[in-house]
Short mmCIF file of the C-alpha atoms (twelve columns), coordinates in Angstrom:
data_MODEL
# 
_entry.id   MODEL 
# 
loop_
_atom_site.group_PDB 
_atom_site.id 
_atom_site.type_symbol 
_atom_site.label_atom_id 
_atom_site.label_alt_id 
_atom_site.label_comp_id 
_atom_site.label_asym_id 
_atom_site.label_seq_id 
_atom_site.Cartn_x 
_atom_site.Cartn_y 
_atom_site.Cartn_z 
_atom_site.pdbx_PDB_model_num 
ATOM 1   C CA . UNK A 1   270.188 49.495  -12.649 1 
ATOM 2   C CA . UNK A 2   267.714 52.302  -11.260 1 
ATOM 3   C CA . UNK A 3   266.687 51.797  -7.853  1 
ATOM 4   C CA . UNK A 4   263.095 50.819  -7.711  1 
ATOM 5   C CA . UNK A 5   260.088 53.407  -7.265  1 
ATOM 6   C CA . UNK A 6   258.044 53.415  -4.010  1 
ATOM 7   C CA . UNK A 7   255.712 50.693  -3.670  1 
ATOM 8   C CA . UNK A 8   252.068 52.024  -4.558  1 
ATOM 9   C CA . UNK A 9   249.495 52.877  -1.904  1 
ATOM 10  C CA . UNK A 10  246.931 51.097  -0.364  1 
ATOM 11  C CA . UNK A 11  244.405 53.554  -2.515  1 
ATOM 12  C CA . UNK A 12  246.163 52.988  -5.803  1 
ATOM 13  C CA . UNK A 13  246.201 49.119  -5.218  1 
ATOM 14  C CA . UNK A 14  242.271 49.890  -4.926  1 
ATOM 15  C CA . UNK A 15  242.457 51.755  -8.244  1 
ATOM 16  C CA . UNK A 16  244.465 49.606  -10.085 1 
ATOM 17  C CA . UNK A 17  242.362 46.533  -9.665  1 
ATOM 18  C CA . UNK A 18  239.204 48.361  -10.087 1 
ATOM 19  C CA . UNK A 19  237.876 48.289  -14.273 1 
ATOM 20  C CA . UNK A 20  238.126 51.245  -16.224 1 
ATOM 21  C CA . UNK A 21  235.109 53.751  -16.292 1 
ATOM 22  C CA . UNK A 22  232.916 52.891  -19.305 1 
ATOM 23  C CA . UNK A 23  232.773 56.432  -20.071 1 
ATOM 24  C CA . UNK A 24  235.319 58.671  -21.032 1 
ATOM 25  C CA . UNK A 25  235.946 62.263  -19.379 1 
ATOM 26  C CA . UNK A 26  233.619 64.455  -21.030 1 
ATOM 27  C CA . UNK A 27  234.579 68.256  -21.198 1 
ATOM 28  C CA . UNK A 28  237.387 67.728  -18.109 1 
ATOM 29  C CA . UNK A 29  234.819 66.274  -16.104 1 
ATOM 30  C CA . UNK A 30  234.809 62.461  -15.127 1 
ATOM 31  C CA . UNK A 31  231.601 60.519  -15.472 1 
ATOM 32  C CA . UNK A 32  229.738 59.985  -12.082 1 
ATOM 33  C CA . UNK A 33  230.241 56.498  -10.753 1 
ATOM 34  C CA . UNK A 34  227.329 55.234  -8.513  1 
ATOM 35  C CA . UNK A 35  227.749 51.850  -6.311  1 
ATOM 36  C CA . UNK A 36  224.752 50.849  -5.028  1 
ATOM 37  C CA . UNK A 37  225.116 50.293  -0.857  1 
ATOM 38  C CA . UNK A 38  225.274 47.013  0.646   1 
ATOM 39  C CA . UNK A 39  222.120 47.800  2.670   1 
ATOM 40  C CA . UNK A 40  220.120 49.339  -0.117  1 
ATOM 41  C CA . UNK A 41  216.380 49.851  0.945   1 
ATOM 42  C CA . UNK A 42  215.702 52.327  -1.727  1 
ATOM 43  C CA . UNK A 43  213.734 51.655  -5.058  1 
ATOM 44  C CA . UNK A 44  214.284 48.393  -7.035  1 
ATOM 45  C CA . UNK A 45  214.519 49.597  -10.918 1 
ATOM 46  C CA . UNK A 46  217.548 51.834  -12.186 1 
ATOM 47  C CA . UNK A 47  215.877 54.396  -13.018 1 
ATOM 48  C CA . UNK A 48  213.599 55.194  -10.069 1 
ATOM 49  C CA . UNK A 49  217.149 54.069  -8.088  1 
ATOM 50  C CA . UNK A 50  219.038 56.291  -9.556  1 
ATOM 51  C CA . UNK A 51  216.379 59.287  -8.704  1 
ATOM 52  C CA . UNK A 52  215.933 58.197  -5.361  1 
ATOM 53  C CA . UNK A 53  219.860 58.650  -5.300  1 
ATOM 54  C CA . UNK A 54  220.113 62.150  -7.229  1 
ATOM 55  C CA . UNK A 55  217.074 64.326  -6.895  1 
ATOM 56  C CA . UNK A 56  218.925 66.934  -9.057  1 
ATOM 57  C CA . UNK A 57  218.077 64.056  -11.865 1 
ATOM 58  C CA . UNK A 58  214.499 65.089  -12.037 1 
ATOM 59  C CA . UNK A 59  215.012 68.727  -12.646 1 
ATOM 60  C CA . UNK A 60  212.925 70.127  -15.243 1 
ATOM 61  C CA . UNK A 61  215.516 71.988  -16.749 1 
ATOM 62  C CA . UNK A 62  217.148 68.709  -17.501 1 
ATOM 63  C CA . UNK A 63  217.206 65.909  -20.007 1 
ATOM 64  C CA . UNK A 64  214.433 63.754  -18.559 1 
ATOM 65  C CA . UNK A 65  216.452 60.916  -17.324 1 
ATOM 66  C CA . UNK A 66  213.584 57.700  -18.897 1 
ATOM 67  C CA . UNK A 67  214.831 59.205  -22.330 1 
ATOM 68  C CA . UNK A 68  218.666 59.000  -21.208 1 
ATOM 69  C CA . UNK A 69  218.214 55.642  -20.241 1 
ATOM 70  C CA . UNK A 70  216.994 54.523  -23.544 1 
ATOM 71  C CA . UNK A 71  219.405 56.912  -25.406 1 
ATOM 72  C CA . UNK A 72  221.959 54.286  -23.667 1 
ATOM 73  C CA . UNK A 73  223.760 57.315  -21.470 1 
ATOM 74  C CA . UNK A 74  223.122 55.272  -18.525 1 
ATOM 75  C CA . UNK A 75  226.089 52.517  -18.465 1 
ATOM 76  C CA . UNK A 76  227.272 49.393  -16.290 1 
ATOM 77  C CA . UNK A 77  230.960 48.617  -15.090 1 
ATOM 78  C CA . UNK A 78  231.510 46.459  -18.249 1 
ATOM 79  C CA . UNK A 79  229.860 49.314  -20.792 1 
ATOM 80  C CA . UNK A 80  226.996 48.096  -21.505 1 
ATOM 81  C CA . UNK A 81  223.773 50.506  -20.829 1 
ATOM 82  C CA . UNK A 82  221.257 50.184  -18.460 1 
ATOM 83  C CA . UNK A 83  217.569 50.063  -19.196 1 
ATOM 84  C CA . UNK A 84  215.293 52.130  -16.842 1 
ATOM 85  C CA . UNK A 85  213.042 48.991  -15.626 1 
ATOM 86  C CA . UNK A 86  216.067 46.808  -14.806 1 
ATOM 87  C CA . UNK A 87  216.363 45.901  -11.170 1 
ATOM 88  C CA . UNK A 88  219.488 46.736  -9.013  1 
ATOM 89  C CA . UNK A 89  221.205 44.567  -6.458  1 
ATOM 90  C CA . UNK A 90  223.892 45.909  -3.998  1 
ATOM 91  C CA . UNK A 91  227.242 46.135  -5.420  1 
ATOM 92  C CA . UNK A 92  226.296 46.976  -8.636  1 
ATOM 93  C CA . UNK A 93  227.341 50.517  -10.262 1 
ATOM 94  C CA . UNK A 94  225.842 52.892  -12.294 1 
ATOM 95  C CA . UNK A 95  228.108 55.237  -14.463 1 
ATOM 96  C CA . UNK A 96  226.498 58.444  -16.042 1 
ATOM 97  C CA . UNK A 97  227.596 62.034  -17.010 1 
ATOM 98  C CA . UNK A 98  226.023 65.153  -14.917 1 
ATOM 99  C CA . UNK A 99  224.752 67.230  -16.943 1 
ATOM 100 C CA . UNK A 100 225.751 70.558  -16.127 1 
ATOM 101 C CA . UNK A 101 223.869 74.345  -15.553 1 
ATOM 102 C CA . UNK A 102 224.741 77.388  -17.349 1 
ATOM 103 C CA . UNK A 103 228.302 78.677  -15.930 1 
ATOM 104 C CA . UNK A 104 230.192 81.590  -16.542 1 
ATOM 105 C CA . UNK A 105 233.591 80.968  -17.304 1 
ATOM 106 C CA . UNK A 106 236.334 83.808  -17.163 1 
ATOM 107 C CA . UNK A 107 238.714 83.879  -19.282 1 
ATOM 108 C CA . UNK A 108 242.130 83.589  -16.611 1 
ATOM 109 C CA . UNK A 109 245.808 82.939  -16.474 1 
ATOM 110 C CA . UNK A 110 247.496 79.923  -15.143 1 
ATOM 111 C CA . UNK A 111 251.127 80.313  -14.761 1 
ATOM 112 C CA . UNK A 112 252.460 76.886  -15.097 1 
ATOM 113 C CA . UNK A 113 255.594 76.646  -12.578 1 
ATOM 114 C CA . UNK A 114 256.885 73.062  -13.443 1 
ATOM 115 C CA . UNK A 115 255.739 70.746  -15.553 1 
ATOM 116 C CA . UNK A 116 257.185 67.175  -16.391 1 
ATOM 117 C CA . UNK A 117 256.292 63.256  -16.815 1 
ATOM 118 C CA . UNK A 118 255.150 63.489  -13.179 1 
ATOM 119 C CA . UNK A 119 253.966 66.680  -11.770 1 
ATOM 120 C CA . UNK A 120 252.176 69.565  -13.070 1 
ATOM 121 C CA . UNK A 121 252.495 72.563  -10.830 1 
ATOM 122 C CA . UNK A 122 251.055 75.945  -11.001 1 
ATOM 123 C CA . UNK A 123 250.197 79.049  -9.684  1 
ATOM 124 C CA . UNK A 124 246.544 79.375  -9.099  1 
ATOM 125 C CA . UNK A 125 244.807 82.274  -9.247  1 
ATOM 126 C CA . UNK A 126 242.558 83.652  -6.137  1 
ATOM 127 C CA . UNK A 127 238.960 82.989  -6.230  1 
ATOM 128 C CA . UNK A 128 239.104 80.011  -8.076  1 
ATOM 129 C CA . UNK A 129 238.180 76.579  -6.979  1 
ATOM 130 C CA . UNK A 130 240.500 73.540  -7.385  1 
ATOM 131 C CA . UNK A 131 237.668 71.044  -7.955  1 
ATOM 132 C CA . UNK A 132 234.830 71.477  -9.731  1 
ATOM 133 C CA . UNK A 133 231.921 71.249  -6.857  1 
ATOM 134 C CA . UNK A 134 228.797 73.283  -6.656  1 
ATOM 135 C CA . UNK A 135 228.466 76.834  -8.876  1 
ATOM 136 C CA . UNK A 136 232.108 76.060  -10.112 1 
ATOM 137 C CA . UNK A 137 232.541 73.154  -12.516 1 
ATOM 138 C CA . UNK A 138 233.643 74.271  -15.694 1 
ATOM 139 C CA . UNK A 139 235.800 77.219  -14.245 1 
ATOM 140 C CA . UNK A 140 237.634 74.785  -11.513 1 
ATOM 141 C CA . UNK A 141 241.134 75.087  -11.837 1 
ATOM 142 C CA . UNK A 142 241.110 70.981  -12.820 1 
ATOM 143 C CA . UNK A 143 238.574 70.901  -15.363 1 
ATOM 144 C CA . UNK A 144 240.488 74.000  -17.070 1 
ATOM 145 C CA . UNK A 145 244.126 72.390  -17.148 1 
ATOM 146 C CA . UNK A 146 242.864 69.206  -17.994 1 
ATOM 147 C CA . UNK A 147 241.077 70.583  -21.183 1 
ATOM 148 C CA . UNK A 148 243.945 72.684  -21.633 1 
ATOM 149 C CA . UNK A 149 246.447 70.232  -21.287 1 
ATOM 150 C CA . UNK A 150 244.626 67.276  -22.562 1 
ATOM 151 C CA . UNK A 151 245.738 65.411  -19.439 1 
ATOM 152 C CA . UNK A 152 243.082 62.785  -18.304 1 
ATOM 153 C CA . UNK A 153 244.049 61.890  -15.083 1 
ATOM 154 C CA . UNK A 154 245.767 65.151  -13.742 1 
ATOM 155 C CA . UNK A 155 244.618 65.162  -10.165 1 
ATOM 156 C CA . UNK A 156 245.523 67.965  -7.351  1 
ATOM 157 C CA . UNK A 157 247.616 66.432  -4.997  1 
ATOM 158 C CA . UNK A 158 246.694 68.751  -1.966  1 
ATOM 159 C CA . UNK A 159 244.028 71.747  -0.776  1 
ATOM 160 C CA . UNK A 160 243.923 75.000  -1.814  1 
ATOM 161 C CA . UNK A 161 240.930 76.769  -1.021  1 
ATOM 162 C CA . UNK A 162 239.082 78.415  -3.904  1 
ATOM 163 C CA . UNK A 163 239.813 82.578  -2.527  1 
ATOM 164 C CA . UNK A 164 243.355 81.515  -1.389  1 
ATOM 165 C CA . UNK A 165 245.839 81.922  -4.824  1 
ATOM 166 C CA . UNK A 166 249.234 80.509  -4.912  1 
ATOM 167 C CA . UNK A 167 251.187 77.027  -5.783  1 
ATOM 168 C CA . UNK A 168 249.080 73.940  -5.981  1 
ATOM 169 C CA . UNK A 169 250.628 70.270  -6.813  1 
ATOM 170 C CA . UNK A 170 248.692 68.335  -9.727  1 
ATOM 171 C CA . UNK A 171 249.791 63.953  -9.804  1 
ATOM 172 C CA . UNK A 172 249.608 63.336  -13.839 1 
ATOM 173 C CA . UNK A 173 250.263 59.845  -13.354 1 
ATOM 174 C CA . UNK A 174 247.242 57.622  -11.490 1 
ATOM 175 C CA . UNK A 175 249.637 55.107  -10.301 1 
ATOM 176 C CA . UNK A 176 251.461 57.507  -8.917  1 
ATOM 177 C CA . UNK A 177 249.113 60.041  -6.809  1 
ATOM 178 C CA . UNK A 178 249.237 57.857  -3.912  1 
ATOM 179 C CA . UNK A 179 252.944 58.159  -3.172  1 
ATOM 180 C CA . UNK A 180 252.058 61.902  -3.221  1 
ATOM 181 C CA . UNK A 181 249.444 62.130  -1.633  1 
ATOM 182 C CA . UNK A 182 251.158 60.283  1.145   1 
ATOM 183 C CA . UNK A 183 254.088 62.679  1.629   1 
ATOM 184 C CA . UNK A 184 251.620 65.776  1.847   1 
ATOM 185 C CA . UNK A 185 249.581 63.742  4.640   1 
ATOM 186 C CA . UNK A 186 252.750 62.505  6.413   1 
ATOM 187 C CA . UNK A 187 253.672 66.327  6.271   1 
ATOM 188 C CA . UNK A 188 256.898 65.915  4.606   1 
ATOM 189 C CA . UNK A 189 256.104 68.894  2.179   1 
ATOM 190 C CA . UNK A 190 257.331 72.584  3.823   1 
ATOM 191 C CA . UNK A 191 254.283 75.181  2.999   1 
ATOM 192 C CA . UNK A 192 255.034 78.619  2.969   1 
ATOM 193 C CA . UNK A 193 252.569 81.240  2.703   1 
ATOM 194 C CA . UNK A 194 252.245 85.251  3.307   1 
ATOM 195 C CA . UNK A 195 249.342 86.708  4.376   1 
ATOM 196 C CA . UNK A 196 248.496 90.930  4.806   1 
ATOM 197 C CA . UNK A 197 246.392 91.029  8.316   1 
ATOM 198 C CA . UNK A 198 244.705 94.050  10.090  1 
ATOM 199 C CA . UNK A 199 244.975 93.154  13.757  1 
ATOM 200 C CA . UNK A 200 242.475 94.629  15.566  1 
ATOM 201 C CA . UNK A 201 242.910 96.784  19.209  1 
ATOM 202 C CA . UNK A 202 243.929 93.793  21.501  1 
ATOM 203 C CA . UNK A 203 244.978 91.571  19.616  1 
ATOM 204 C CA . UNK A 204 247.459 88.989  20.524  1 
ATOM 205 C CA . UNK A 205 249.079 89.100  17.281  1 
ATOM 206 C CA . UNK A 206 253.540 90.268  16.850  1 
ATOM 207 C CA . UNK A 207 253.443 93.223  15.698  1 
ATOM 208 C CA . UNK A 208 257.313 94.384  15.536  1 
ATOM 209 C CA . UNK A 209 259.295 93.369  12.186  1 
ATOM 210 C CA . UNK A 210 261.073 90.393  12.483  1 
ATOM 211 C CA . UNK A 211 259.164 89.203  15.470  1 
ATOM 212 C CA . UNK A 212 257.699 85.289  15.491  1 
ATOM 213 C CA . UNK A 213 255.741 83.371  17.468  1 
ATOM 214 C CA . UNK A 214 254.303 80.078  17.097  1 
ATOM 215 C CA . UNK A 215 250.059 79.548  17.000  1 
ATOM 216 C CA . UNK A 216 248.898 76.411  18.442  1 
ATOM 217 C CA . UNK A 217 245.215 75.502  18.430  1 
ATOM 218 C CA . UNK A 218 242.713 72.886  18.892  1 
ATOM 219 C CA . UNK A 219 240.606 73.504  15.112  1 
ATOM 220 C CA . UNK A 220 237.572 71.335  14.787  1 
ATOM 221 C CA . UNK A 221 235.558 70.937  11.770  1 
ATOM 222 C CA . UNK A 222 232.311 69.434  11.830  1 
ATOM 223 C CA . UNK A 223 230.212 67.442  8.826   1 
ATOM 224 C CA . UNK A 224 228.079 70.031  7.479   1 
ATOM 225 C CA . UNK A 225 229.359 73.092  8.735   1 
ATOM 226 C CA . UNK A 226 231.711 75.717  6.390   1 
ATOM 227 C CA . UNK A 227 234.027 77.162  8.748   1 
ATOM 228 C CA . UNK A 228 236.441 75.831  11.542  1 
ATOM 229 C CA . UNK A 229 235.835 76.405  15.066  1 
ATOM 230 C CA . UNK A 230 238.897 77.253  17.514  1 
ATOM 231 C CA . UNK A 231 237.795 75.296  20.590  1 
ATOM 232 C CA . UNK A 232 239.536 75.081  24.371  1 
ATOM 233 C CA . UNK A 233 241.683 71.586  24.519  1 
ATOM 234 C CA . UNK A 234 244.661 69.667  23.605  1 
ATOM 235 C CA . UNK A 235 246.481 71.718  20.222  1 
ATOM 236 C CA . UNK A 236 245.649 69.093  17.290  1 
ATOM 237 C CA . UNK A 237 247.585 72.294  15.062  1 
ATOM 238 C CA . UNK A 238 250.249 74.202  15.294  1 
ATOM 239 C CA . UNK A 239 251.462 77.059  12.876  1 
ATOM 240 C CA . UNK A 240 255.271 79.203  12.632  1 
ATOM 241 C CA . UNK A 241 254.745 83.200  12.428  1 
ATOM 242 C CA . UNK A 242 257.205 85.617  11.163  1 
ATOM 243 C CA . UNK A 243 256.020 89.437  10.535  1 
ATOM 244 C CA . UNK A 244 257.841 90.740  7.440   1 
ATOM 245 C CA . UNK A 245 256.486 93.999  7.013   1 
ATOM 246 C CA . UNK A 246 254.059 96.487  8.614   1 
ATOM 247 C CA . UNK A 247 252.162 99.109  6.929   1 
ATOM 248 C CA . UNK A 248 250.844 102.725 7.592   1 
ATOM 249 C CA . UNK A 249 247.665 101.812 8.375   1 
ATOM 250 C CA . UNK A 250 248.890 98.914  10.999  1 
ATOM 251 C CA . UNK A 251 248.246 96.266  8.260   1 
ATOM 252 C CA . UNK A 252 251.240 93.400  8.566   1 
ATOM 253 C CA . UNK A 253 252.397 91.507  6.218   1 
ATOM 254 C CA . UNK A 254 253.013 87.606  7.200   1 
ATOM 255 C CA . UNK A 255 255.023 84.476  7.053   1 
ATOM 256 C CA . UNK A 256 253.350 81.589  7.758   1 
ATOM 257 C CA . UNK A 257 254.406 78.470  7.767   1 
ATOM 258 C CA . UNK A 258 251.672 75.545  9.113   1 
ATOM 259 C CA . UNK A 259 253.168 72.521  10.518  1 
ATOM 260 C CA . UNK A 260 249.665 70.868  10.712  1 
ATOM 261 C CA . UNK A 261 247.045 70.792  7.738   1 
ATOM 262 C CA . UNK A 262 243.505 71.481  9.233   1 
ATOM 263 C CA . UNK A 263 240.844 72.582  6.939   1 
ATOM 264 C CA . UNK A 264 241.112 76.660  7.081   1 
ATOM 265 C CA . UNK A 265 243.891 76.279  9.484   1 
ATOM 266 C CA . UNK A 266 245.451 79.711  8.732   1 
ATOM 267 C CA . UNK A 267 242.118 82.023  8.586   1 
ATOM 268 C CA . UNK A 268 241.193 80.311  11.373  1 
ATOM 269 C CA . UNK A 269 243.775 80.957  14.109  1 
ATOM 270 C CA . UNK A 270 244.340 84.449  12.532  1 
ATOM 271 C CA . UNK A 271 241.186 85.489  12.949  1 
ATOM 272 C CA . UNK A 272 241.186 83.880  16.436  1 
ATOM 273 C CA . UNK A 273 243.736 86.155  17.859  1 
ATOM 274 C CA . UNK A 274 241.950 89.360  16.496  1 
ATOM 275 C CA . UNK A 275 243.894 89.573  13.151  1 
ATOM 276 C CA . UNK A 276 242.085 88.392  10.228  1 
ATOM 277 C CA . UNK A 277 243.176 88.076  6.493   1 
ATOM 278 C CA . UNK A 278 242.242 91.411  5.076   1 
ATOM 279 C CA . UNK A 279 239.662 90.690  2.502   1 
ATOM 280 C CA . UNK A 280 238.026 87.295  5.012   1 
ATOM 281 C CA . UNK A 281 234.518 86.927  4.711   1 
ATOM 282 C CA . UNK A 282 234.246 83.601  6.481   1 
ATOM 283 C CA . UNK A 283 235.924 84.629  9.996   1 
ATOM 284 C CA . UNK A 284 236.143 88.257  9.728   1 
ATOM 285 C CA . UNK A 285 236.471 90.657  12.782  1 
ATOM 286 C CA . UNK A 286 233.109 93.261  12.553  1 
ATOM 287 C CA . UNK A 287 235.528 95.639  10.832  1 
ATOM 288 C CA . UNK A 288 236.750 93.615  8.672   1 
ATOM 289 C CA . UNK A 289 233.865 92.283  7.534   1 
ATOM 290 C CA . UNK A 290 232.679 95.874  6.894   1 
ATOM 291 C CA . UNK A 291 235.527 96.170  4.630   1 
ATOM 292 C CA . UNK A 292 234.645 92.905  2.854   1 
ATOM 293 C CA . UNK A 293 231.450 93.884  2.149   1 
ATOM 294 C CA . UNK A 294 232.795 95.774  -0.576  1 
ATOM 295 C CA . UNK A 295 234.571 92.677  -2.141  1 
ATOM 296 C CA . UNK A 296 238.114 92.290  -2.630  1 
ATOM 297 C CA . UNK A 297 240.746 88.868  -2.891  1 
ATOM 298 C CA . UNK A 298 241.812 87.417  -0.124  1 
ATOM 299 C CA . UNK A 299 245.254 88.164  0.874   1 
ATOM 300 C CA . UNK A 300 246.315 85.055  1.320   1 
ATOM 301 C CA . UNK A 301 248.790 83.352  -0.806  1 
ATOM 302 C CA . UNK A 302 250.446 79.781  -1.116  1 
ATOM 303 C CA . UNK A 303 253.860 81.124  -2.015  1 
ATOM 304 C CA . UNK A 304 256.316 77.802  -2.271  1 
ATOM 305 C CA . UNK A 305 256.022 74.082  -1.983  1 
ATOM 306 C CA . UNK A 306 259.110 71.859  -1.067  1 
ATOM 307 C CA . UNK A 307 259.947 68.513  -1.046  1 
ATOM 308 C CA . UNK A 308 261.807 65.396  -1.391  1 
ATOM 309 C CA . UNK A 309 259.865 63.833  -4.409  1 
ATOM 310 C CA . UNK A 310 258.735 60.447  -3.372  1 
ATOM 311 C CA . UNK A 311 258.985 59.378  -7.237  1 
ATOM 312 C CA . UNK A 312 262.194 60.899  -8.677  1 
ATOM 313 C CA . UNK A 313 264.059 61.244  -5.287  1 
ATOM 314 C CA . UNK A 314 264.627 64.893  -6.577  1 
ATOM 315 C CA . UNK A 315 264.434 68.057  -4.268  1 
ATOM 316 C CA . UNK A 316 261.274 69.922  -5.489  1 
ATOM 317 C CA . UNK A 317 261.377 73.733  -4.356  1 
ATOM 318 C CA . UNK A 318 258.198 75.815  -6.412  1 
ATOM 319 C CA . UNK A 319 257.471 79.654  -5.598  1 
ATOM 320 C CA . UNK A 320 254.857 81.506  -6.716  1 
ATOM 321 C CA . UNK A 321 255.478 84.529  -8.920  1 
ATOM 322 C CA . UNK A 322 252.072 86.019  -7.555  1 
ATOM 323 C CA . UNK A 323 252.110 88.926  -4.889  1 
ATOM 324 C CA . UNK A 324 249.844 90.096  -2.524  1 
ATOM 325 C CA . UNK A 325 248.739 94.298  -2.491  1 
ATOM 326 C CA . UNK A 326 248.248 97.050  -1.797  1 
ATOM 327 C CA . UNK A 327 250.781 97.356  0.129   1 
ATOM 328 C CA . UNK A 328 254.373 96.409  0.402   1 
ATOM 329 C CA . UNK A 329 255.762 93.781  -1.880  1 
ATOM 330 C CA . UNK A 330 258.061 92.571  0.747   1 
ATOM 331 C CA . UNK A 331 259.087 88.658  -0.525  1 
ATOM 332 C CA . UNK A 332 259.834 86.062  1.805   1 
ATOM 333 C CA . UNK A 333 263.582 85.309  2.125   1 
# 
């Protein structure tokens, strides 16, 4: 008799017993699923609700939304639609599709590392985002592989930030993202990643091959803001250096593993200490940014992924076949 599979989370117990969407994915994308709030002061209809809610519904450039209501686009939890002068009550949801703007979408190559009935796992390229926010919808790495693979319910199962390339985790199974998800917050996954840095005159950075050294910070984020900020106080993140390989121009090529997961963690502490990722543009060094201005990838790459899987109880060890240049092509051993 098989041993029994971990007992779902408390997210995919939420999941399970909520209904199915009334809409289906359309092009990758799922369809937008609005509750209204328990202390909703707003407008009473649906329609003047739902702008109240979504501004971006009233753009000119769109379909007006009083004609998607009656072309029944606008549906309830059980599938049936919505009409624009019906009144809404806390609780209830309103499911739609977002009607996207006109997006360029590069043609690109998405090395698929492992693929089987549970994960997906590939080797994303840089400057690409993972979820489909903002300018990048169509071109997110999801919306891509599930159109490409057909796979509904392919999730990412961790961050990858959209200029950093590398190995990124996919769940393929709903029920089973949560026991995933899990293990990469519990920090039972080992990330590995190499980085090319230009340390600047003073920094605090190893500089000598073979030389490590272990960056501990206190990283904040704040609601709003894009970057991280490196503030005095109690470490809340902690990150294992190695320098592999130093080039002419000083340039050093990195091992880093991160034993926390703050947002930026990496470009952050780097950049801290006076050594940031050649090609940064969010925590760049005046020279560096200089540099940037002229574009260029990040040099930053998520090169393996291991792990006990939480699923199969098999050891999971991914690396990326990606490299980072100019420079030398030094692999991590």
């Amino acid at each position: 008799m098989s041993a029994p599979g971990p007992r779902p989370g408390r997210a995919a117990r939420r999941r399970a017993r909520r209904p199915p969407a009334p809409l289906p994915q359309r092009d990758g994308l799922d369809p937008v699923r609005w509750s209204v709030p328990p202390a909703w002061n707003g407008p009473t209809t649906a329609l003047a609700a739902l702008l109240h809610r979504f501004p971006p519904l009233a753009d000119p450039a769109a379909t007006p939304i009083a004609d998607r209501f009656q072309a029944g686009e606008i549906m309830r939890t059980d599938g049936t639609p919505w009409a624009a002068e019906d009144a809404v009550h806390p609780g209830e949801e309103l499911w739609f599709h977002r009607e996207l703007a006109a997006e360029e979408v590069p043609p690109a190559r998405i090395p698929v590392l492992l693929h089987d009935a549970h994960l997906l796992v590939v080797d994303k390229p840089h400057d690409m985002a993972t979820m489909p926010r903002g300018a990048h919808v169509r071109s997110s790495l999801l919306v891509r592989l599930r159109r490409e693979t057909g796979i509904a319910e392919l999730s990412p199962l961790h961050r990858l930030d959209r200029r950093t390339a590398g190995v990124i985790a996919l769940g393929i199974r709903a029920e089973e993202r949560s026991a995933y998800q899990e293990l990469f917050a519990a920090r039972g996954v080992r990330k590995e990643y190499l980085a090319r840095v230009r340390p600047a005159e003073g920094s605090t950075l190893p500089r000598a091959v073979g030389e490590r050294a272990l960056l501990e910070d206190r990283l904040e984020k704040r609601r709003g803001e894009l970057t991280t900020r490196v503030l005095p106080g109690e470490p809340n993140s902690s990150t294992e250096l190695e320098v592999l390989a130093a080039e002419g121009d000083g340039t050093l090529l990195l091992r880093l593993v991160p034993l926390t997961g703050r947002t930026h963690q990496l470009r952050a502490q780097l950049s801290s200490r006076g050594a940031p990722i050649v090609g940064e543009d969010l925590y760049p060094t005046p020279a560096e940014a200089a540099r940037t201005a002229g574009g260029g990838a990040l040099q930053l790459l998520a090169r393996t992924l291991a792990f006990t899987d939480p699923v199969t109880g098999e050891a999971r060890h991914v690396t990326s076949t990606r490299t980072l240049g100019p420079g030398p092509r030094t692999l991590a051993r």
